[in-house]
mmCIF file of C-alpha atoms and ligand atoms in Angstrom:
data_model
loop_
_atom_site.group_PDB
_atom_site.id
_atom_site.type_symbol
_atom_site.label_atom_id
_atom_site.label_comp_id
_atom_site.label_asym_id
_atom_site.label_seq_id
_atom_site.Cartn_x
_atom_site.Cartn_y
_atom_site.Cartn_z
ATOM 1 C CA UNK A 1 20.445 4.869 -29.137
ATOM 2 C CA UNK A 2 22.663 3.258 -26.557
ATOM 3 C CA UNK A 3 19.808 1.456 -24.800
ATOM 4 C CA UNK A 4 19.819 -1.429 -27.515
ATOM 5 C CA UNK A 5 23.465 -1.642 -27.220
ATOM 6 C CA UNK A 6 23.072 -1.385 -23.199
ATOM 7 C CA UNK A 7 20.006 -3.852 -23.891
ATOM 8 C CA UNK A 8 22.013 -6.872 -25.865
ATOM 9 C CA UNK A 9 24.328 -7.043 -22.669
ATOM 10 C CA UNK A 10 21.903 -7.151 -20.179
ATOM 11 C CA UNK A 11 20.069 -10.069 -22.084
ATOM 12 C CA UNK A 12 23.025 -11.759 -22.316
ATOM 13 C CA UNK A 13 23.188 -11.917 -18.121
ATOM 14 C CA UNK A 14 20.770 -14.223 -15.887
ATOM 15 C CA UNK A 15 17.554 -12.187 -15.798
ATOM 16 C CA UNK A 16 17.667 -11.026 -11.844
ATOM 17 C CA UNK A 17 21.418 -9.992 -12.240
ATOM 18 C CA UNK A 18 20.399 -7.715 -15.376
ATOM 19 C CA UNK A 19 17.758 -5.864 -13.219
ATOM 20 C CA UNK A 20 19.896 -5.864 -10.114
ATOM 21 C CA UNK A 21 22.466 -4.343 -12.008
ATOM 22 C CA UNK A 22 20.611 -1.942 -14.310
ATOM 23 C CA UNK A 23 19.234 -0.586 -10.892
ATOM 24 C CA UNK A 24 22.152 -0.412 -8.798
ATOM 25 C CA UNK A 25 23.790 1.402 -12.196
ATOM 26 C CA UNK A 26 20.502 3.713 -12.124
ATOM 27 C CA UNK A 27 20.656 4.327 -8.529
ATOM 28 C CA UNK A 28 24.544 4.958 -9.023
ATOM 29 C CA UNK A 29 24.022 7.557 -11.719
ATOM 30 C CA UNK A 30 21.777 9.590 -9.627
ATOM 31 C CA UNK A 31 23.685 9.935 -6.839
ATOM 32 C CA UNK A 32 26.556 11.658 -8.240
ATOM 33 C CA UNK A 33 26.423 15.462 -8.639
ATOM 34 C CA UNK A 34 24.890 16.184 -11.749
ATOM 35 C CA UNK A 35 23.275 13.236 -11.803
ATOM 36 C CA UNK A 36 19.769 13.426 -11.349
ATOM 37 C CA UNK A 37 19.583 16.462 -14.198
ATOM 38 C CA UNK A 38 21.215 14.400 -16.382
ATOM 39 C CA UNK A 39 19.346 11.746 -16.405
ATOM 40 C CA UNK A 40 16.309 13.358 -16.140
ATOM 41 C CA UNK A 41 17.133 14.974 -19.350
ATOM 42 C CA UNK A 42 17.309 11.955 -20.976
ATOM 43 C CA UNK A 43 14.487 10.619 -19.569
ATOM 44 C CA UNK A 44 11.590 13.320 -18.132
ATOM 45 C CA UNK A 45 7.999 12.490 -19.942
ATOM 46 C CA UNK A 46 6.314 15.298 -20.693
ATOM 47 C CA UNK A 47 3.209 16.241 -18.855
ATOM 48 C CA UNK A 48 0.117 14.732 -19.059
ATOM 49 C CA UNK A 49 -1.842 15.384 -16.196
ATOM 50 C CA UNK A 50 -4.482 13.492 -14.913
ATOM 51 C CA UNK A 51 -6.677 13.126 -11.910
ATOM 52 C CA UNK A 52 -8.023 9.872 -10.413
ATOM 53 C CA UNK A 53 -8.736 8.122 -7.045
ATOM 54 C CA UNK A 54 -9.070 11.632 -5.674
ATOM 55 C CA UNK A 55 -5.197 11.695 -6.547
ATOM 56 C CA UNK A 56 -3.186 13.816 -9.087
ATOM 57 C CA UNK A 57 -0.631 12.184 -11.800
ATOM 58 C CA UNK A 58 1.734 14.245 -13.866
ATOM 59 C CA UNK A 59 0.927 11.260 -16.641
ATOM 60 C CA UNK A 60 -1.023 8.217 -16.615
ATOM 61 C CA UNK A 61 1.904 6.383 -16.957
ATOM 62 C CA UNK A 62 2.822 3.784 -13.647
ATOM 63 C CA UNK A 63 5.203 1.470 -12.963
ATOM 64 C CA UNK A 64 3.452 -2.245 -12.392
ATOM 65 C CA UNK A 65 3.470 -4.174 -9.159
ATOM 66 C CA UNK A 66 6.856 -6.671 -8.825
ATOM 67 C CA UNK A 67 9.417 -5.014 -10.426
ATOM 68 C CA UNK A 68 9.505 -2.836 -7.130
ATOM 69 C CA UNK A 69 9.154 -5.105 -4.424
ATOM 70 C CA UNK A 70 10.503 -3.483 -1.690
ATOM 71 C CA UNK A 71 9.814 0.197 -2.005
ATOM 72 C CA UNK A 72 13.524 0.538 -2.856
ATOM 73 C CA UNK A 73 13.660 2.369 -5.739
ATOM 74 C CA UNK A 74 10.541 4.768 -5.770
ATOM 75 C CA UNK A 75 12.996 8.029 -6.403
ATOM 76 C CA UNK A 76 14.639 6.374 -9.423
ATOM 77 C CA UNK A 77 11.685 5.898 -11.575
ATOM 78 C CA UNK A 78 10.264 8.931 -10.713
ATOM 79 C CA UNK A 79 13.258 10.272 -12.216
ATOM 80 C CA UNK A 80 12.650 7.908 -15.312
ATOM 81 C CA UNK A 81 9.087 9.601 -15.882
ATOM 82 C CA UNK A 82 6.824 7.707 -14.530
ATOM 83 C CA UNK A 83 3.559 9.072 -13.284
ATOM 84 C CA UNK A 84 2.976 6.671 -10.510
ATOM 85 C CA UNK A 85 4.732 3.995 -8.627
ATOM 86 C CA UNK A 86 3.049 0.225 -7.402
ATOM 87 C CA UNK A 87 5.306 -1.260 -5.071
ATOM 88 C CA UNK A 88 5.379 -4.956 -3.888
ATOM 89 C CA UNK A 89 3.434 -7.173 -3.752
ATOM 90 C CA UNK A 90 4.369 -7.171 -0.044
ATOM 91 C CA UNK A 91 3.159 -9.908 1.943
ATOM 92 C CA UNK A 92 2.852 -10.277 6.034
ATOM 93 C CA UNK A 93 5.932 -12.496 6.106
ATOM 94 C CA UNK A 94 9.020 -11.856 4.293
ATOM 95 C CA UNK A 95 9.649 -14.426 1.450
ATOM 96 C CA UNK A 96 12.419 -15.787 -0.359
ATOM 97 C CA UNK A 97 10.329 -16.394 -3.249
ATOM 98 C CA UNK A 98 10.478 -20.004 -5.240
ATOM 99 C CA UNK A 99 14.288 -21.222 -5.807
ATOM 100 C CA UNK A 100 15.989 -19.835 -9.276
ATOM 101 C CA UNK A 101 15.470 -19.826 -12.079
ATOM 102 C CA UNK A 102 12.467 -18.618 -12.111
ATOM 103 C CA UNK A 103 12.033 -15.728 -14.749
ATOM 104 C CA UNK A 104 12.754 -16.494 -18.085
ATOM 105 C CA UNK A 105 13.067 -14.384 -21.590
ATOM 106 C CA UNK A 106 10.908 -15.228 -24.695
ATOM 107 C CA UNK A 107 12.774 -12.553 -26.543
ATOM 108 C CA UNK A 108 10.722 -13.784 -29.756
ATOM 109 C CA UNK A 109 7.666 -12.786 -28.230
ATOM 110 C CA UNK A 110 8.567 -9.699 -26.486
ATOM 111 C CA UNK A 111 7.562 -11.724 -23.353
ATOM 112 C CA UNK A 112 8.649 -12.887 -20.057
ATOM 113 C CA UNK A 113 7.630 -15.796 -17.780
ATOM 114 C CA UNK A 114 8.363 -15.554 -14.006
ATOM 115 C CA UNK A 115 7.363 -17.699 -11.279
ATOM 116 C CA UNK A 116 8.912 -15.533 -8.540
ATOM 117 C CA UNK A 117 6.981 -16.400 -5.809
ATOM 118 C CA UNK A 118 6.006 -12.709 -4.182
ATOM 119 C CA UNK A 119 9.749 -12.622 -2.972
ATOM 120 C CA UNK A 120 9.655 -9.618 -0.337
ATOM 121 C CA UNK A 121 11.267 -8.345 2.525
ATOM 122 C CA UNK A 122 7.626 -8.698 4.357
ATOM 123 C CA UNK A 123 4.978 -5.876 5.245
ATOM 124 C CA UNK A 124 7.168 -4.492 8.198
ATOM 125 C CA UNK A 125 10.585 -3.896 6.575
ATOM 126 C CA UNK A 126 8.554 -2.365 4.013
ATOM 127 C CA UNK A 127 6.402 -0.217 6.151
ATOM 128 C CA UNK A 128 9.402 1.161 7.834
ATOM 129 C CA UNK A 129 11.201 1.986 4.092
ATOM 130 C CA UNK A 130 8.055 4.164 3.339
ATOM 131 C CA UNK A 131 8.055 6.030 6.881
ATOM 132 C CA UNK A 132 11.306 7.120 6.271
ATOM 133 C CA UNK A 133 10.820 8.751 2.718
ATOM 134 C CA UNK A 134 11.711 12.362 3.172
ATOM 135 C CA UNK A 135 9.896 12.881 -0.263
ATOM 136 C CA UNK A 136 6.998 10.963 -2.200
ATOM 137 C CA UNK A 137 8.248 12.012 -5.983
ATOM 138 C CA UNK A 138 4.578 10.243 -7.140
ATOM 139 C CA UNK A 139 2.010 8.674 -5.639
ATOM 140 C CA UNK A 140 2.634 5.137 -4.334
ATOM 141 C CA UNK A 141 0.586 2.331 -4.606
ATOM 142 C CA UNK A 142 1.248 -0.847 -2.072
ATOM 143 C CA UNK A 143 0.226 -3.872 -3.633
ATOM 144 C CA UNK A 144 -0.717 -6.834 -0.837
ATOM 145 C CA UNK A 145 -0.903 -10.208 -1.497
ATOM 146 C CA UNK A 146 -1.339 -13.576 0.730
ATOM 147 C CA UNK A 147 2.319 -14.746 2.632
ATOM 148 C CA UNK A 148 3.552 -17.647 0.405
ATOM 149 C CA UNK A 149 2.594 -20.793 2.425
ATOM 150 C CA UNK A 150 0.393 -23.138 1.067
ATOM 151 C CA UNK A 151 -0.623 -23.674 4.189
ATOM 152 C CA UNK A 152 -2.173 -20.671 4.783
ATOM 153 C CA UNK A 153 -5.680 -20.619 3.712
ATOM 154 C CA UNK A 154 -9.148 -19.975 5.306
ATOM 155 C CA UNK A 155 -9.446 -17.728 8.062
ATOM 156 C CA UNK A 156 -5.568 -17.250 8.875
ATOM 157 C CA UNK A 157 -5.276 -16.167 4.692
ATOM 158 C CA UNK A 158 -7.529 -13.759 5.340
ATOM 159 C CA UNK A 159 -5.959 -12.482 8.859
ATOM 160 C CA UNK A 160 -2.446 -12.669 6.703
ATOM 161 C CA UNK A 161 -4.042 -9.973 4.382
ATOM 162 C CA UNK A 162 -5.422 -7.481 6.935
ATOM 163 C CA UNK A 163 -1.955 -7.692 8.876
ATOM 164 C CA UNK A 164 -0.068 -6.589 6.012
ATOM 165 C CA UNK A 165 -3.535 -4.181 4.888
ATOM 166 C CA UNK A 166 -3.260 -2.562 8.689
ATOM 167 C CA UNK A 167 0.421 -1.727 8.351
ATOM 168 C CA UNK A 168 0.846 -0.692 4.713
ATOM 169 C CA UNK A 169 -2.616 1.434 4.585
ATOM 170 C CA UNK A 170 -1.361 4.675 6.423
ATOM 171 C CA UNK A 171 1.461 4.464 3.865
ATOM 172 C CA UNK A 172 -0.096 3.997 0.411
ATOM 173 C CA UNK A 173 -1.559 6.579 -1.744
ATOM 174 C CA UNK A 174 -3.521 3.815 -2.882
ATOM 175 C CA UNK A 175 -3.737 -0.108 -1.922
ATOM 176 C CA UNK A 176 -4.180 -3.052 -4.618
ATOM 177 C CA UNK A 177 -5.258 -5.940 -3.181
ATOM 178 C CA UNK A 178 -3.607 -9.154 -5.687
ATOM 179 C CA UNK A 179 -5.610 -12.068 -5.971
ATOM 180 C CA UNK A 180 -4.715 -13.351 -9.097
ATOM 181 C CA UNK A 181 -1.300 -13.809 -8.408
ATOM 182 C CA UNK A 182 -0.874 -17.347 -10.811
ATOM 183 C CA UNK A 183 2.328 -18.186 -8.234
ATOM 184 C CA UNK A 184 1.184 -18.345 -4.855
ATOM 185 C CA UNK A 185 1.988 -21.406 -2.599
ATOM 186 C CA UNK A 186 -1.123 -22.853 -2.296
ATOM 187 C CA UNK A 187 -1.938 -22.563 -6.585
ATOM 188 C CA UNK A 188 -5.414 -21.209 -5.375
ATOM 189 C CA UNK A 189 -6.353 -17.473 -6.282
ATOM 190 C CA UNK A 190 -9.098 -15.094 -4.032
ATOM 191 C CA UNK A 191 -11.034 -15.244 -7.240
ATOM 192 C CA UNK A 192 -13.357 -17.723 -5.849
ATOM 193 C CA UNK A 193 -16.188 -15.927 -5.141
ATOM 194 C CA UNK A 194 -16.731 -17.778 -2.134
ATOM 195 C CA UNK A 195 -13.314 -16.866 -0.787
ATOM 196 C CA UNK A 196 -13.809 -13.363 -1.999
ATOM 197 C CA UNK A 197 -16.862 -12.231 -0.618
ATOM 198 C CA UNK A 198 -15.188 -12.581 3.330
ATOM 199 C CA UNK A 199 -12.030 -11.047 1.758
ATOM 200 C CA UNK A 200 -13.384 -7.887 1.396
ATOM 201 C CA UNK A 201 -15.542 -7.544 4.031
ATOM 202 C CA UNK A 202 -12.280 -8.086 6.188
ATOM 203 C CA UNK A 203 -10.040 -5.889 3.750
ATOM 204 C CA UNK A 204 -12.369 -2.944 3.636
ATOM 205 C CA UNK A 205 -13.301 -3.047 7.762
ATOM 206 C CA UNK A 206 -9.626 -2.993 8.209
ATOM 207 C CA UNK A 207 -8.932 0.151 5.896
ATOM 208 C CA UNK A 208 -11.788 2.019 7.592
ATOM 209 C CA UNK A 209 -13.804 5.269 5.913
ATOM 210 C CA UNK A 210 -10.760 6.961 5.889
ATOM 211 C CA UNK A 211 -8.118 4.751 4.595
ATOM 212 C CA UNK A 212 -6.598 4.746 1.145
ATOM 213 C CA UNK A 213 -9.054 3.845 -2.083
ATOM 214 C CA UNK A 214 -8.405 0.106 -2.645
ATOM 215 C CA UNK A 215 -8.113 -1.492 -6.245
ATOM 216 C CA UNK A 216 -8.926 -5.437 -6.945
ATOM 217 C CA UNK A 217 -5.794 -6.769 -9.244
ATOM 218 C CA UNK A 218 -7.554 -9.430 -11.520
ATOM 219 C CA UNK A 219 -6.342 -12.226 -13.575
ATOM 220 C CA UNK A 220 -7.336 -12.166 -17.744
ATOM 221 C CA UNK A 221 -7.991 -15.510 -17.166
ATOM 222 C CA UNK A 222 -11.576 -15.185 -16.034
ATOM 223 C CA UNK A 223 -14.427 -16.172 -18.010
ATOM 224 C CA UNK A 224 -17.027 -13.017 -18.496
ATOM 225 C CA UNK A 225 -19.500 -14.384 -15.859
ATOM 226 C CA UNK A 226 -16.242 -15.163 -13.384
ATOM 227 C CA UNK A 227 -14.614 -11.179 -14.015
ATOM 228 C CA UNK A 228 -18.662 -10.162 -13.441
ATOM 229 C CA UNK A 229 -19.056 -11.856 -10.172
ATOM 230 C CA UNK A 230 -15.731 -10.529 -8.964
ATOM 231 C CA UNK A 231 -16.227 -6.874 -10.141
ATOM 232 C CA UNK A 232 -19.842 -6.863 -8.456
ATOM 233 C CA UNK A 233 -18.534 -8.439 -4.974
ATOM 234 C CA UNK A 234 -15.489 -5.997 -5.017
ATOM 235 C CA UNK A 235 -18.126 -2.815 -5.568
ATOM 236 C CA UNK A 236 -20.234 -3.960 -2.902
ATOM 237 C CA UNK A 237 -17.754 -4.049 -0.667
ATOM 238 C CA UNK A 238 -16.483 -0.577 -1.410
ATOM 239 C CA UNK A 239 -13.824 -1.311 -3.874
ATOM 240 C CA UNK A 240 -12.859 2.081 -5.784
ATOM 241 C CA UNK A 241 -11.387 0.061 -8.845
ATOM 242 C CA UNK A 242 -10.078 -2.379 -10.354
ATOM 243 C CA UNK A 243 -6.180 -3.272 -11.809
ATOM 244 C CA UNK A 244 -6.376 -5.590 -15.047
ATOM 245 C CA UNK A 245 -4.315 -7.400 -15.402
ATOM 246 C CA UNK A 246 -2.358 -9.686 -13.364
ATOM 247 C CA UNK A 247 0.373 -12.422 -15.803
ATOM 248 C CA UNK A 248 -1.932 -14.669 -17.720
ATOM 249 C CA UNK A 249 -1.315 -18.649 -17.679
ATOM 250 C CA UNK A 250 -2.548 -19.179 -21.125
ATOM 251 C CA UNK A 251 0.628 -19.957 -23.643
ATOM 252 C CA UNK A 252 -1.441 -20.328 -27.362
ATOM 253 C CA UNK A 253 -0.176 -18.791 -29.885
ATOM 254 C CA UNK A 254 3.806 -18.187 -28.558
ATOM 255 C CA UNK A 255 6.499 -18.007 -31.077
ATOM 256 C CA UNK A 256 8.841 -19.383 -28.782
ATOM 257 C CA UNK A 257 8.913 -23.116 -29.359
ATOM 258 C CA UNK A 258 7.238 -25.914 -27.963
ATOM 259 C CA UNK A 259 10.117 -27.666 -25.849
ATOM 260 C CA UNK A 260 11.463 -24.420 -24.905
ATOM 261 C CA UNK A 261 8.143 -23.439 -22.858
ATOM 262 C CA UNK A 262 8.402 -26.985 -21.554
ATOM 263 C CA UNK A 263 11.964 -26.998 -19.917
ATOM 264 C CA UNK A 264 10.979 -22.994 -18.253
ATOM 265 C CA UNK A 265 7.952 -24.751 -16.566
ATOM 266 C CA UNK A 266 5.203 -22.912 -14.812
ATOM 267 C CA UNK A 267 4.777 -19.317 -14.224
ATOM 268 C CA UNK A 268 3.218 -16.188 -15.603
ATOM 269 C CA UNK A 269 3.060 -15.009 -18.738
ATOM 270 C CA UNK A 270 3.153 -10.601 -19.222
ATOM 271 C CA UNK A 271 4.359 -8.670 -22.084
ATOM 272 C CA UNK A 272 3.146 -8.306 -26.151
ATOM 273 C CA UNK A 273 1.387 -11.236 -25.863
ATOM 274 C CA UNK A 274 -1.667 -10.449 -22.896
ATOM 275 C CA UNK A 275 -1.908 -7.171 -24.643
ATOM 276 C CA UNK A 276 -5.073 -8.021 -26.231
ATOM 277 C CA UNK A 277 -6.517 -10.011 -23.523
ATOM 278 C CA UNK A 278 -6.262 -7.310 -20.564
ATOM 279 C CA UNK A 279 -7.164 -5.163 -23.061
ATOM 280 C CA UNK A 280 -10.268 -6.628 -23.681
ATOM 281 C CA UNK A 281 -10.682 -7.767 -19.584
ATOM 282 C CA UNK A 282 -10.373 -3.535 -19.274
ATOM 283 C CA UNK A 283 -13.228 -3.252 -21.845
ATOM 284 C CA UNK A 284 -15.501 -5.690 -20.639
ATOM 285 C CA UNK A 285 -14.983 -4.090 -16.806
ATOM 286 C CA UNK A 286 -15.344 -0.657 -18.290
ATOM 287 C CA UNK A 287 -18.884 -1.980 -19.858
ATOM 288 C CA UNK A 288 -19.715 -3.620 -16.258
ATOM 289 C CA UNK A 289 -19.079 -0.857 -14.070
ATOM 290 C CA UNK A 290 -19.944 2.381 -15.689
ATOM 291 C CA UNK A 291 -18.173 5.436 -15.739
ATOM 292 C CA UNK A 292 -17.081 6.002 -12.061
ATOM 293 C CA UNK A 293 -15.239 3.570 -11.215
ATOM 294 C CA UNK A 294 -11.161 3.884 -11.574
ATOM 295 C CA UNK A 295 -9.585 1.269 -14.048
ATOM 296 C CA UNK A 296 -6.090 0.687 -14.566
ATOM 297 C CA UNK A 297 -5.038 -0.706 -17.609
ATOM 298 C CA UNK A 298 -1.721 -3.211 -17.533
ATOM 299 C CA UNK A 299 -0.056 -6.066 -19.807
ATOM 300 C CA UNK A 300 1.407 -5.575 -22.635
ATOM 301 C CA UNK A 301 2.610 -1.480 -23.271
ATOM 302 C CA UNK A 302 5.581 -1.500 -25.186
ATOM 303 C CA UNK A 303 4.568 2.421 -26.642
ATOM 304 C CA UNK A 304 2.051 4.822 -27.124
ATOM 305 C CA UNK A 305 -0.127 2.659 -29.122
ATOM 306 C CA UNK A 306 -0.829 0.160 -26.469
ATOM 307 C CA UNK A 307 -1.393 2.740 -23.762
ATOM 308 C CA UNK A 308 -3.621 4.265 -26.146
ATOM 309 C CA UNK A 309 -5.499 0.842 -26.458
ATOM 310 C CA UNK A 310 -5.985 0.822 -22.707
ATOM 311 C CA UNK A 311 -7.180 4.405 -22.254
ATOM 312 C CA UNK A 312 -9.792 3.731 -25.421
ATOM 313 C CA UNK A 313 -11.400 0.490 -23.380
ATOM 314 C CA UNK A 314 -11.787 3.078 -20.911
ATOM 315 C CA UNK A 315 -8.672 2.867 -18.669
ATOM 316 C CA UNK A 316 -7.960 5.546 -16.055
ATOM 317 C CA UNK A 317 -4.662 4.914 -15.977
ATOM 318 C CA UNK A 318 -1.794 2.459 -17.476
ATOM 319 C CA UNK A 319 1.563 0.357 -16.157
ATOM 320 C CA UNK A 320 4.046 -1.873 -17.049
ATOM 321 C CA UNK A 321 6.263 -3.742 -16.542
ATOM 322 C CA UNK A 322 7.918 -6.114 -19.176
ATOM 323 C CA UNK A 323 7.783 -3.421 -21.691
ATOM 324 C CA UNK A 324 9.931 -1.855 -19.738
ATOM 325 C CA UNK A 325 12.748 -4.458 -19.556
ATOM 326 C CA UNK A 326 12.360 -4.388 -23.548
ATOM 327 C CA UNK A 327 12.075 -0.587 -24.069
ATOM 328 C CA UNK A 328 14.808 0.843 -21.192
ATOM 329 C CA UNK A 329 14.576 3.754 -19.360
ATOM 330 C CA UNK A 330 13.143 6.057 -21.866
ATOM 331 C CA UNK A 331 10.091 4.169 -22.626
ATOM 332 C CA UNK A 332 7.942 6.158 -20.606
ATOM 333 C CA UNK A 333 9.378 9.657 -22.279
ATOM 334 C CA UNK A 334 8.100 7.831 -25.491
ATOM 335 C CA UNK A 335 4.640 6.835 -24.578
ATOM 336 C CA UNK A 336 4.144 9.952 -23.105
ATOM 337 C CA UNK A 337 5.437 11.712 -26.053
ATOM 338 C CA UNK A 338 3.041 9.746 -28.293
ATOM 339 C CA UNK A 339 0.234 9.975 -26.181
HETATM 340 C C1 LIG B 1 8.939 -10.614 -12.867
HETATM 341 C C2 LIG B 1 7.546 -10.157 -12.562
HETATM 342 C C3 LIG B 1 7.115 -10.092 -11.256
HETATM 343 C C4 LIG B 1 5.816 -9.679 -10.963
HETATM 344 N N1 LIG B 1 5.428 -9.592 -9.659
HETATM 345 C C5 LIG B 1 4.184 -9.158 -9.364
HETATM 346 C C6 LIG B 1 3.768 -9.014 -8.015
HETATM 347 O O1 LIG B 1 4.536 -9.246 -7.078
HETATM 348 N N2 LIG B 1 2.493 -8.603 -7.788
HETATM 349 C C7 LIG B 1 1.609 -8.308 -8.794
HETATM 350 O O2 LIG B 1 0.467 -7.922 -8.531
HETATM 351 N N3 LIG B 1 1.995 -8.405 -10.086
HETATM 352 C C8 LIG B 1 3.244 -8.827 -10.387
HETATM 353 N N4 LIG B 1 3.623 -8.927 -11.696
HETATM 354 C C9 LIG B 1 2.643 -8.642 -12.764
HETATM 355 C C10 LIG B 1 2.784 -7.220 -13.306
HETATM 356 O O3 LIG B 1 2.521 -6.254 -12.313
HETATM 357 C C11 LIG B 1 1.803 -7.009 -14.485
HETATM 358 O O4 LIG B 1 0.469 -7.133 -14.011
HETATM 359 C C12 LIG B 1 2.024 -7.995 -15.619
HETATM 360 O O5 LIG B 1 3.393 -8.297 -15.778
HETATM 361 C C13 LIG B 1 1.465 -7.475 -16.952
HETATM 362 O O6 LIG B 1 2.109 -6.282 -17.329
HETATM 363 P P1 LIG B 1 3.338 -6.225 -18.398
HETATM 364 O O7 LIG B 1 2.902 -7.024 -19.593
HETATM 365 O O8 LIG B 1 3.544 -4.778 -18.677
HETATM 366 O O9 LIG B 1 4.514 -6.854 -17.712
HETATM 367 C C14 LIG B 1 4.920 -9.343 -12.009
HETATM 368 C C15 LIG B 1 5.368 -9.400 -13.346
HETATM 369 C C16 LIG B 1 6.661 -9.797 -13.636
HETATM 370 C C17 LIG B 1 7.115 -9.850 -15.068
#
């Protein structure tokens, strides 16, 4: 009840000082004595337990790569409920990101648009952060992506990877390797199969036999032959699943107007409006890879009814993100709930 109240104030502040705020307020809250069991009775999902990746989840329920960058905040949305954590992405080199503004509302669509940039404190700040955690709440995934420098491509992209792979790997309960991040320097994704293939081959030596399972992060922009050669290079390689999906760059049918997606500019498009679209990306993996292979299902979850679509086209497990900016803290008690 006080979250939309809580919810028209936020929205009413710069996007990145809402969600520095609401976690610093979070992180406030459950410090104090009393705290934690407070909020946690507000908040706690009920179980749902599932197993996956040789891991086991009190619910299906994660929180998506970005909003987590740094590994900073792992404890507090445990204590909001959810079942999993993805931090970063995390590149080799720390990163400012691209200059502000550059994540925008589309309140009309339930949507945001963000060009951040993979802003990071870099694989090594990171690393350290994780060491240090006296407890893991939930499993954590580490999300890598290429350094932002669209310079970097080639053979040095690759070795940019496995340097942040090498150090994050004895850390992550599971690693996600993003290519189909729509806002890296260069404008290029790994999709290419032809920058894929040597990818992985470099990826998976690097993680080893006994390294954490490693998930491919796709785009839902890929046509069915594209998301086919992809899913078939990532298996051969050793891949254990796949994340779908990354922010799309399609904007058709947005009620936000014309000349107000014009003056935001580029950037990536998540919330209500991919929900069909990685929805359908999930379904057409699901149909591609058979049953043993571990899907996770994000874009779009604002309840239990889009979780539910996920998990029907044969999703392991679910995240989000801008539902989560929409819903507040006690969206995952209600998807949970409803699942
Ligand atoms: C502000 C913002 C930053 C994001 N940063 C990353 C990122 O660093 N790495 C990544 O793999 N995905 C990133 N994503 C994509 C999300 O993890 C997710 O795939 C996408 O937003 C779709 O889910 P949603 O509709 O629930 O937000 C970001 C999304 C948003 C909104």
């Amino acid at each position: 009840m006080i979250y939309p109240v809580a919810r028209r104030l936020l929205f009413s502040l710069p996007p990145e000082v809402a969600h520095r705020w609401t976690l610093g307020g979070l992180r406030a809250a459950l410090a104090v004595p009393g705290g934690r069991r407070a909020v946690a009775g507000l908040t706690a999902a009920a179980p749902r337990p599932v197993q996956a990746l040789g891991l086991s989840f009190a619910n299906p329920v994660g929180l998506a790569a970005g909003f987590d960058k740094d590994a900073r905040h792992i404890d507090a949305m445990a204590a909001l409920g959810f079942g999993f954590v993805e931090v970063g992405s995390v590149t080799a080199r720390p990163s400012a990101g691209n200059p502000q503004p550059r994540l925008f509302r589309l309140k009309a669509d339930g949507a945001l648009i963000n060009r951040m940039g993979l802003n990071n404190q870099g694989a090594e700040a990171t690393a350290a952060r994780l060491a240090a955690l006296a407890e893991r709440p939930v499993p954590i995934f580490v999300n890598v992506a290429k350094s932002h420098d669209k310079t970097l491509s080639g053979d040095a992209a690759i070795g940019d990877y496995v340097r942040s792979i090498t150090l994050m790997a004895p850390l992550a309960d599971a690693l996600v390797l993003n290519i189909s991040c729509p806002n890296s320097g260069d404008g290029r994704t790994f999709e290419d199969p032809e920058l894929l293939g040597p990818l992985l081959t470099a990826v998976t030596a690097a993680l080893g036999a006994d390294g954490p399972p490693l998930l491919v992060k796709i785009s839902p922009d890929l046509d069915r032959a594209r998301l086919e050669a992809v899913a078939r290079l990532a298996l051969d390689a050793g891949a254990a699943g796949f994340t779908a999906t990354n922010t799309t760059v399609d904007r058709s049918g947005l009620s936000t107007p014309v000349a107000e997606l014009d003056a935001i500019g580029n950037g990536g498009l998540s919330g209500a409006p991919l929900h069909a679209r990685a929805v359908e990306t999930v379904r057409r993996l699901r149909d591609f890879v058979g049953p043993a292979v571990t899907l996770v299902g994000v874009g779009g979850i604002r309840g239990p009814a889009e979780a539910r679509a996920f998990i029907d086209a044969g999703a392991d497990l679910v995240q989000l993100y801008t539902g989560f900016i929409y819903g507040g803290p006690r969206t995952v008690r209600r998807i949970c709930a409803g699942l």
